mmCIF file with all atom_site columns, C-alpha atoms and ligand atoms in Angstrom:
data_model
loop_
_atom_site.group_PDB
_atom_site.id
_atom_site.type_symbol
_atom_site.label_atom_id
_atom_site.label_alt_id
_atom_site.label_comp_id
_atom_site.label_asym_id
_atom_site.label_entity_id
_atom_site.label_seq_id
_atom_site.pdbx_PDB_ins_code
_atom_site.Cartn_x
_atom_site.Cartn_y
_atom_site.Cartn_z
_atom_site.occupancy
_atom_site.B_iso_or_equiv
_atom_site.pdbx_formal_charge
_atom_site.auth_seq_id
_atom_site.auth_comp_id
_atom_site.auth_asym_id
_atom_site.auth_atom_id
_atom_site.pdbx_PDB_model_num
ATOM   1   C CA . PHE A 1 1   ? 26.196 39.591 -15.106 1.00 0.00 ? 92  PHE A CA 1
ATOM   2   C CA . ALA A 1 2   ? 27.603 40.850 -18.425 1.00 0.00 ? 93  ALA A CA 1
ATOM   3   C CA . ASP A 1 3   ? 28.672 43.921 -20.075 1.00 0.00 ? 94  ASP A CA 1
ATOM   4   C CA . GLY A 1 4   ? 29.079 44.984 -23.873 1.00 0.00 ? 95  GLY A CA 1
ATOM   5   C CA . ASN A 1 5   ? 27.089 44.556 -27.009 1.00 0.00 ? 96  ASN A CA 1
ATOM   6   C CA . THR A 1 6   ? 24.498 41.715 -26.989 1.00 0.00 ? 97  THR A CA 1
ATOM   7   C CA . LYS A 1 7   ? 24.621 41.631 -30.820 1.00 0.00 ? 98  LYS A CA 1
ATOM   8   C CA . SER A 1 8   ? 28.350 40.928 -30.849 1.00 0.00 ? 99  SER A CA 1
ATOM   9   C CA . LYS A 1 9   ? 29.937 38.223 -32.625 1.00 0.00 ? 100 LYS A CA 1
ATOM   10  C CA . ILE A 1 10  ? 32.743 37.909 -30.048 1.00 0.00 ? 101 ILE A CA 1
ATOM   11  C CA . MET A 1 11  ? 31.845 36.564 -26.603 1.00 0.00 ? 102 MET A CA 1
ATOM   12  C CA . ILE A 1 12  ? 34.527 36.720 -23.847 1.00 0.00 ? 103 ILE A CA 1
ATOM   13  C CA . ILE A 1 13  ? 34.144 34.609 -20.859 1.00 0.00 ? 104 ILE A CA 1
ATOM   14  C CA . GLY A 1 14  ? 36.186 34.996 -17.578 1.00 0.00 ? 105 GLY A CA 1
ATOM   15  C CA . GLU A 1 15  ? 35.945 33.222 -14.339 1.00 0.00 ? 106 GLU A CA 1
ATOM   16  C CA . ALA A 1 16  ? 33.937 35.364 -11.680 1.00 0.00 ? 107 ALA A CA 1
ATOM   17  C CA . PRO A 1 17  ? 33.942 39.078 -10.669 1.00 0.00 ? 108 PRO A CA 1
ATOM   18  C CA . GLY A 1 18  ? 36.741 40.391 -8.497  1.00 0.00 ? 109 GLY A CA 1
ATOM   19  C CA . GLU A 1 19  ? 36.361 43.033 -5.728  1.00 0.00 ? 110 GLU A CA 1
ATOM   20  C CA . GLU A 1 20  ? 36.000 45.974 -8.075  1.00 0.00 ? 111 GLU A CA 1
ATOM   21  C CA . GLU A 1 21  ? 33.547 44.241 -10.370 1.00 0.00 ? 112 GLU A CA 1
ATOM   22  C CA . ASP A 1 22  ? 31.408 43.347 -7.291  1.00 0.00 ? 113 ASP A CA 1
ATOM   23  C CA . LYS A 1 23  ? 31.320 46.947 -6.359  1.00 0.00 ? 114 LYS A CA 1
ATOM   24  C CA . ILE A 1 24  ? 30.619 48.355 -9.829  1.00 0.00 ? 115 ILE A CA 1
ATOM   25  C CA . GLY A 1 25  ? 28.448 45.538 -11.086 1.00 0.00 ? 116 GLY A CA 1
ATOM   26  C CA . LYS A 1 26  ? 30.211 44.925 -14.414 1.00 0.00 ? 117 LYS A CA 1
ATOM   27  C CA . PRO A 1 27  ? 32.682 42.171 -15.338 1.00 0.00 ? 118 PRO A CA 1
ATOM   28  C CA . PHE A 1 28  ? 36.336 43.115 -15.978 1.00 0.00 ? 119 PHE A CA 1
ATOM   29  C CA . VAL A 1 29  ? 36.379 46.752 -14.785 1.00 0.00 ? 120 VAL A CA 1
ATOM   30  C CA . GLY A 1 30  ? 39.417 46.326 -12.414 1.00 0.00 ? 121 GLY A CA 1
ATOM   31  C CA . GLU A 1 31  ? 43.121 46.170 -13.036 1.00 0.00 ? 122 GLU A CA 1
ATOM   32  C CA . ALA A 1 32  ? 42.574 42.763 -14.974 1.00 0.00 ? 123 ALA A CA 1
ATOM   33  C CA . GLY A 1 33  ? 40.042 44.595 -17.031 1.00 0.00 ? 124 GLY A CA 1
ATOM   34  C CA . LYS A 1 34  ? 42.227 47.540 -18.059 1.00 0.00 ? 125 LYS A CA 1
ATOM   35  C CA . LEU A 1 35  ? 44.806 45.094 -19.261 1.00 0.00 ? 126 LEU A CA 1
ATOM   36  C CA . LEU A 1 36  ? 42.180 43.123 -21.130 1.00 0.00 ? 127 LEU A CA 1
ATOM   37  C CA . ASN A 1 37  ? 41.023 46.480 -22.931 1.00 0.00 ? 128 ASN A CA 1
ATOM   38  C CA . LYS A 1 38  ? 44.622 47.046 -23.907 1.00 0.00 ? 129 LYS A CA 1
ATOM   39  C CA . MET A 1 39  ? 45.029 43.583 -25.197 1.00 0.00 ? 130 MET A CA 1
ATOM   40  C CA . LEU A 1 40  ? 41.861 43.987 -27.225 1.00 0.00 ? 131 LEU A CA 1
ATOM   41  C CA . LEU A 1 41  ? 42.787 47.243 -28.520 1.00 0.00 ? 132 LEU A CA 1
ATOM   42  C CA . ALA A 1 42  ? 46.219 45.763 -29.542 1.00 0.00 ? 133 ALA A CA 1
ATOM   43  C CA . ILE A 1 43  ? 44.280 43.715 -32.025 1.00 0.00 ? 134 ILE A CA 1
ATOM   44  C CA . ASN A 1 44  ? 41.803 46.674 -33.111 1.00 0.00 ? 135 ASN A CA 1
ATOM   45  C CA . ILE A 1 45  ? 38.932 45.313 -30.941 1.00 0.00 ? 136 ILE A CA 1
ATOM   46  C CA . LYS A 1 46  ? 37.118 48.058 -29.036 1.00 0.00 ? 137 LYS A CA 1
ATOM   47  C CA . ARG A 1 47  ? 35.673 46.993 -25.612 1.00 0.00 ? 138 ARG A CA 1
ATOM   48  C CA . SER A 1 48  ? 32.244 48.441 -26.687 1.00 0.00 ? 139 SER A CA 1
ATOM   49  C CA . TYR A 1 49  ? 32.211 45.847 -29.647 1.00 0.00 ? 140 TYR A CA 1
ATOM   50  C CA . ILE A 1 50  ? 32.405 42.567 -27.573 1.00 0.00 ? 141 ILE A CA 1
ATOM   51  C CA . TYR A 1 51  ? 30.081 41.037 -25.275 1.00 0.00 ? 142 TYR A CA 1
ATOM   52  C CA . ILE A 1 52  ? 31.651 39.976 -21.981 1.00 0.00 ? 143 ILE A CA 1
ATOM   53  C CA . THR A 1 53  ? 30.548 37.807 -18.979 1.00 0.00 ? 144 THR A CA 1
ATOM   54  C CA . ASN A 1 54  ? 31.885 35.096 -16.322 1.00 0.00 ? 145 ASN A CA 1
ATOM   55  C CA . VAL A 1 55  ? 31.326 31.536 -15.735 1.00 0.00 ? 146 VAL A CA 1
ATOM   56  C CA . VAL A 1 56  ? 30.310 32.392 -12.071 1.00 0.00 ? 147 VAL A CA 1
ATOM   57  C CA . PRO A 1 57  ? 28.348 35.641 -11.865 1.00 0.00 ? 148 PRO A CA 1
ATOM   58  C CA . TRP A 1 58  ? 29.164 36.284 -8.122  1.00 0.00 ? 149 TRP A CA 1
ATOM   59  C CA . ARG A 1 59  ? 32.496 37.077 -6.321  1.00 0.00 ? 150 ARG A CA 1
ATOM   60  C CA . PRO A 1 60  ? 33.480 33.953 -4.113  1.00 0.00 ? 151 PRO A CA 1
ATOM   61  C CA . PRO A 1 61  ? 34.133 34.960 -0.497  1.00 0.00 ? 152 PRO A CA 1
ATOM   62  C CA . ASN A 1 62  ? 37.817 36.396 -0.125  1.00 0.00 ? 153 ASN A CA 1
ATOM   63  C CA . ASN A 1 63  ? 38.041 36.529 -3.825  1.00 0.00 ? 154 ASN A CA 1
ATOM   64  C CA . ARG A 1 64  ? 38.886 32.888 -3.929  1.00 0.00 ? 155 ARG A CA 1
ATOM   65  C CA . GLN A 1 65  ? 38.645 30.882 -7.134  1.00 0.00 ? 156 GLN A CA 1
ATOM   66  C CA . PRO A 1 66  ? 35.059 29.301 -7.633  1.00 0.00 ? 157 PRO A CA 1
ATOM   67  C CA . ASN A 1 67  ? 34.940 25.811 -6.450  1.00 0.00 ? 158 ASN A CA 1
ATOM   68  C CA . ILE A 1 68  ? 33.810 22.875 -8.632  1.00 0.00 ? 159 ILE A CA 1
ATOM   69  C CA . GLU A 1 69  ? 30.343 22.833 -6.946  1.00 0.00 ? 160 GLU A CA 1
ATOM   70  C CA . GLU A 1 70  ? 29.794 26.626 -7.586  1.00 0.00 ? 161 GLU A CA 1
ATOM   71  C CA . ILE A 1 71  ? 31.023 26.124 -11.161 1.00 0.00 ? 162 ILE A CA 1
ATOM   72  C CA . LEU A 1 72  ? 28.659 23.264 -12.000 1.00 0.00 ? 163 LEU A CA 1
ATOM   73  C CA . GLN A 1 73  ? 25.730 25.198 -10.274 1.00 0.00 ? 164 GLN A CA 1
ATOM   74  C CA . CYS A 1 74  ? 26.342 28.074 -12.644 1.00 0.00 ? 165 CYS A CA 1
ATOM   75  C CA . LEU A 1 75  ? 27.167 26.051 -15.773 1.00 0.00 ? 166 LEU A CA 1
ATOM   76  C CA . PRO A 1 76  ? 23.592 25.623 -17.057 1.00 0.00 ? 167 PRO A CA 1
ATOM   77  C CA . PHE A 1 77  ? 23.262 29.610 -17.085 1.00 0.00 ? 168 PHE A CA 1
ATOM   78  C CA . ILE A 1 78  ? 26.494 30.251 -18.963 1.00 0.00 ? 169 ILE A CA 1
ATOM   79  C CA . GLN A 1 79  ? 25.438 27.537 -21.477 1.00 0.00 ? 170 GLN A CA 1
ATOM   80  C CA . LYS A 1 80  ? 22.072 29.231 -22.082 1.00 0.00 ? 171 LYS A CA 1
ATOM   81  C CA . HIS A 1 81  ? 23.904 32.628 -22.186 1.00 0.00 ? 172 HIS A CA 1
ATOM   82  C CA . ILE A 1 82  ? 25.845 31.393 -24.982 1.00 0.00 ? 173 ILE A CA 1
ATOM   83  C CA . GLU A 1 83  ? 22.934 30.006 -26.727 1.00 0.00 ? 174 GLU A CA 1
ATOM   84  C CA . ILE A 1 84  ? 21.171 33.219 -26.461 1.00 0.00 ? 175 ILE A CA 1
ATOM   85  C CA . ILE A 1 85  ? 24.005 35.469 -27.634 1.00 0.00 ? 176 ILE A CA 1
ATOM   86  C CA . LYS A 1 86  ? 24.970 32.864 -30.406 1.00 0.00 ? 177 LYS A CA 1
ATOM   87  C CA . PRO A 1 87  ? 28.605 34.353 -30.852 1.00 0.00 ? 178 PRO A CA 1
ATOM   88  C CA . PHE A 1 88  ? 30.726 33.373 -33.830 1.00 0.00 ? 179 PHE A CA 1
ATOM   89  C CA . LEU A 1 89  ? 33.805 33.344 -31.613 1.00 0.00 ? 180 LEU A CA 1
ATOM   90  C CA . ILE A 1 90  ? 34.309 32.598 -27.814 1.00 0.00 ? 181 ILE A CA 1
ATOM   91  C CA . ILE A 1 91  ? 37.418 33.737 -26.040 1.00 0.00 ? 182 ILE A CA 1
ATOM   92  C CA . LEU A 1 92  ? 37.839 32.040 -22.686 1.00 0.00 ? 183 LEU A CA 1
ATOM   93  C CA . LEU A 1 93  ? 40.037 33.815 -20.169 1.00 0.00 ? 184 LEU A CA 1
ATOM   94  C CA . GLY A 1 94  ? 41.971 31.551 -17.761 1.00 0.00 ? 185 GLY A CA 1
ATOM   95  C CA . GLY A 1 95  ? 41.865 27.842 -16.789 1.00 0.00 ? 186 GLY A CA 1
ATOM   96  C CA . THR A 1 96  ? 38.639 28.128 -14.824 1.00 0.00 ? 187 THR A CA 1
ATOM   97  C CA . ALA A 1 97  ? 36.629 29.259 -17.692 1.00 0.00 ? 188 ALA A CA 1
ATOM   98  C CA . ALA A 1 98  ? 38.523 27.115 -20.254 1.00 0.00 ? 189 ALA A CA 1
ATOM   99  C CA . LYS A 1 99  ? 37.964 23.888 -18.226 1.00 0.00 ? 190 LYS A CA 1
ATOM   100 C CA . ALA A 1 100 ? 34.269 24.710 -17.524 1.00 0.00 ? 191 ALA A CA 1
ATOM   101 C CA . ILE A 1 101 ? 33.160 25.557 -21.008 1.00 0.00 ? 192 ILE A CA 1
ATOM   102 C CA . LEU A 1 102 ? 35.288 23.102 -22.898 1.00 0.00 ? 193 LEU A CA 1
ATOM   103 C CA . ALA A 1 103 ? 34.444 20.360 -20.378 1.00 0.00 ? 194 ALA A CA 1
ATOM   104 C CA . THR A 1 104 ? 37.979 19.128 -19.902 1.00 0.00 ? 195 THR A CA 1
ATOM   105 C CA . THR A 1 105 ? 40.387 18.542 -17.057 1.00 0.00 ? 196 THR A CA 1
ATOM   106 C CA . HIS A 1 106 ? 43.342 19.893 -19.063 1.00 0.00 ? 197 HIS A CA 1
ATOM   107 C CA . GLY A 1 107 ? 44.952 23.136 -17.778 1.00 0.00 ? 198 GLY A CA 1
ATOM   108 C CA . ILE A 1 108 ? 45.176 26.508 -19.627 1.00 0.00 ? 199 ILE A CA 1
ATOM   109 C CA . THR A 1 109 ? 48.723 25.857 -20.691 1.00 0.00 ? 200 THR A CA 1
ATOM   110 C CA . LYS A 1 110 ? 47.651 22.894 -22.635 1.00 0.00 ? 201 LYS A CA 1
ATOM   111 C CA . LEU A 1 111 ? 44.396 24.474 -23.881 1.00 0.00 ? 202 LEU A CA 1
ATOM   112 C CA . ARG A 1 112 ? 45.739 27.815 -25.183 1.00 0.00 ? 203 ARG A CA 1
ATOM   113 C CA . GLY A 1 113 ? 47.560 28.130 -28.480 1.00 0.00 ? 204 GLY A CA 1
ATOM   114 C CA . GLN A 1 114 ? 45.051 26.180 -30.507 1.00 0.00 ? 205 GLN A CA 1
ATOM   115 C CA . TRP A 1 115 ? 41.494 26.476 -31.573 1.00 0.00 ? 206 TRP A CA 1
ATOM   116 C CA . HIS A 1 116 ? 38.686 24.413 -30.144 1.00 0.00 ? 207 HIS A CA 1
ATOM   117 C CA . GLU A 1 117 ? 35.026 24.096 -30.827 1.00 0.00 ? 208 GLU A CA 1
ATOM   118 C CA . TYR A 1 118 ? 32.301 24.754 -28.192 1.00 0.00 ? 209 TYR A CA 1
ATOM   119 C CA . ASN A 1 119 ? 29.225 22.489 -28.524 1.00 0.00 ? 210 ASN A CA 1
ATOM   120 C CA . ASN A 1 120 ? 25.980 21.913 -26.794 1.00 0.00 ? 211 ASN A CA 1
ATOM   121 C CA . LEU A 1 121 ? 22.897 20.174 -27.521 1.00 0.00 ? 212 LEU A CA 1
ATOM   122 C CA . ASN A 1 122 ? 20.953 23.503 -28.375 1.00 0.00 ? 213 ASN A CA 1
ATOM   123 C CA . ILE A 1 123 ? 23.298 24.875 -30.794 1.00 0.00 ? 214 ILE A CA 1
ATOM   124 C CA . LYS A 1 124 ? 23.170 23.989 -34.424 1.00 0.00 ? 215 LYS A CA 1
ATOM   125 C CA . LYS A 1 125 ? 27.035 24.176 -35.111 1.00 0.00 ? 216 LYS A CA 1
ATOM   126 C CA . PRO A 1 126 ? 30.050 24.427 -32.958 1.00 0.00 ? 217 PRO A CA 1
ATOM   127 C CA . ILE A 1 127 ? 31.250 27.658 -31.963 1.00 0.00 ? 218 ILE A CA 1
ATOM   128 C CA . LEU A 1 128 ? 34.844 28.509 -32.659 1.00 0.00 ? 219 LEU A CA 1
ATOM   129 C CA . THR A 1 129 ? 36.779 28.939 -29.384 1.00 0.00 ? 220 THR A CA 1
ATOM   130 C CA . ARG A 1 130 ? 40.078 30.128 -28.189 1.00 0.00 ? 221 ARG A CA 1
ATOM   131 C CA . ALA A 1 131 ? 41.320 29.854 -24.683 1.00 0.00 ? 222 ALA A CA 1
ATOM   132 C CA . MET A 1 132 ? 44.083 32.181 -23.428 1.00 0.00 ? 223 MET A CA 1
ATOM   133 C CA . TYR A 1 133 ? 45.858 33.354 -20.185 1.00 0.00 ? 224 TYR A CA 1
ATOM   134 C CA . HIS A 1 134 ? 43.784 35.424 -17.740 1.00 0.00 ? 225 HIS A CA 1
ATOM   135 C CA . PRO A 1 135 ? 44.818 39.035 -17.604 1.00 0.00 ? 226 PRO A CA 1
ATOM   136 C CA . ALA A 1 136 ? 45.071 38.795 -13.965 1.00 0.00 ? 227 ALA A CA 1
ATOM   137 C CA . PHE A 1 137 ? 47.838 35.804 -14.466 1.00 0.00 ? 228 PHE A CA 1
ATOM   138 C CA . LEU A 1 138 ? 49.429 38.156 -17.009 1.00 0.00 ? 229 LEU A CA 1
ATOM   139 C CA . LEU A 1 139 ? 49.824 41.044 -14.540 1.00 0.00 ? 230 LEU A CA 1
ATOM   140 C CA . ARG A 1 140 ? 51.384 38.593 -11.905 1.00 0.00 ? 231 ARG A CA 1
ATOM   141 C CA . SER A 1 141 ? 53.409 36.774 -14.579 1.00 0.00 ? 232 SER A CA 1
ATOM   142 C CA . PRO A 1 142 ? 54.238 39.079 -17.412 1.00 0.00 ? 233 PRO A CA 1
ATOM   143 C CA . ILE A 1 143 ? 56.809 36.616 -18.859 1.00 0.00 ? 234 ILE A CA 1
ATOM   144 C CA . HIS A 1 144 ? 53.661 34.834 -20.414 1.00 0.00 ? 235 HIS A CA 1
ATOM   145 C CA . LYS A 1 145 ? 52.579 38.032 -22.372 1.00 0.00 ? 236 LYS A CA 1
ATOM   146 C CA . LYS A 1 146 ? 54.340 36.789 -25.423 1.00 0.00 ? 237 LYS A CA 1
ATOM   147 C CA . GLU A 1 147 ? 52.126 33.624 -25.645 1.00 0.00 ? 238 GLU A CA 1
ATOM   148 C CA . ALA A 1 148 ? 49.022 35.835 -24.994 1.00 0.00 ? 239 ALA A CA 1
ATOM   149 C CA . TRP A 1 149 ? 50.133 37.930 -27.873 1.00 0.00 ? 240 TRP A CA 1
ATOM   150 C CA . GLU A 1 150 ? 50.291 34.864 -30.155 1.00 0.00 ? 241 GLU A CA 1
ATOM   151 C CA . ASP A 1 151 ? 46.771 33.916 -29.250 1.00 0.00 ? 242 ASP A CA 1
ATOM   152 C CA . LEU A 1 152 ? 45.619 37.511 -29.821 1.00 0.00 ? 243 LEU A CA 1
ATOM   153 C CA . GLN A 1 153 ? 47.117 37.431 -33.300 1.00 0.00 ? 244 GLN A CA 1
ATOM   154 C CA . GLU A 1 154 ? 45.446 34.267 -34.215 1.00 0.00 ? 245 GLU A CA 1
ATOM   155 C CA . ILE A 1 155 ? 42.287 35.661 -33.085 1.00 0.00 ? 246 ILE A CA 1
ATOM   156 C CA . GLN A 1 156 ? 42.789 38.847 -34.993 1.00 0.00 ? 247 GLN A CA 1
ATOM   157 C CA . LYS A 1 157 ? 43.473 36.432 -38.189 1.00 0.00 ? 248 LYS A CA 1
ATOM   158 C CA . LYS A 1 158 ? 40.214 34.705 -37.601 1.00 0.00 ? 249 LYS A CA 1
ATOM   159 C CA . ILE A 1 159 ? 38.371 37.835 -37.220 1.00 0.00 ? 250 ILE A CA 1
ATOM   160 C CA . GLU A 1 160 ? 39.810 39.396 -40.408 1.00 0.00 ? 251 GLU A CA 1
ATOM   161 C CA . THR A 1 161 ? 39.417 36.035 -42.539 1.00 0.00 ? 252 THR A CA 1
ATOM   162 C CA . ASN A 1 162 ? 35.722 35.797 -41.426 1.00 0.00 ? 253 ASN A CA 1
ATOM   163 C CA . GLU A 1 163 ? 34.980 39.531 -41.612 1.00 0.00 ? 254 GLU A CA 1
ATOM   164 C CA . ILE A 1 164 ? 33.282 39.537 -38.306 1.00 0.00 ? 255 ILE A CA 1
ATOM   165 C CA . ILE A 1 165 ? 33.860 43.104 -37.213 1.00 0.00 ? 256 ILE A CA 1
HETATM 166 N N1 . URA B 2 .   ? 38.396 38.227 -13.355 1.00 0.00 ? 566 URA B N1 1
HETATM 167 C C1 . URA B 2 .   ? 37.403 37.679 -14.064 1.00 0.00 ? 566 URA B C1 1
HETATM 168 O O1 . URA B 2 .   ? 37.507 36.406 -14.288 1.00 0.00 ? 566 URA B O1 1
HETATM 169 N N2 . URA B 2 .   ? 36.327 38.293 -14.204 1.00 0.00 ? 566 URA B N2 1
HETATM 170 C C2 . URA B 2 .   ? 36.181 39.475 -13.927 1.00 0.00 ? 566 URA B C2 1
HETATM 171 O O2 . URA B 2 .   ? 35.066 39.903 -14.266 1.00 0.00 ? 566 URA B O2 1
HETATM 172 C C3 . URA B 2 .   ? 37.184 40.203 -13.364 1.00 0.00 ? 566 URA B C3 1
HETATM 173 C C4 . URA B 2 .   ? 38.192 39.571 -13.084 1.00 0.00 ? 566 URA B C4 1
#
């Protein structure tokens, strides 16, 4: 259900495992994962430094997007997961993760490009959160890589200012 460093101050949350992830048993190890690794390296973050998981830990049939019922069933687990990891920064990949974690109906185009705060009743202070395009979407629509690069640069600035790596 997760990969990486449990002590990391950066938690990345995606949608649900794909076929490759399902076979290997780790999130983001397929093509989208390879692009994600490159995106992180572009801002000097090694994959081994971060902690990474998904809103839904199982692959929905035929690799479809998780439906609202599946997301709501898994939500208490990802909320607890965030409480346990207590990251300084959360990065949400794609609209499904962004809507579920930020509890909004806005789409990713509206949610990306700005800072948000993640709140839940069991955490003392809000967690800085950035939503950005999912790497699988960027593979299909490379024209949006420029906006993803802008989000990555903002994330890098926050990491440097707060000396979290
Ligand atoms: N897409 C996701 O959202 N999560 C994965 O783990 C792989 C692909």
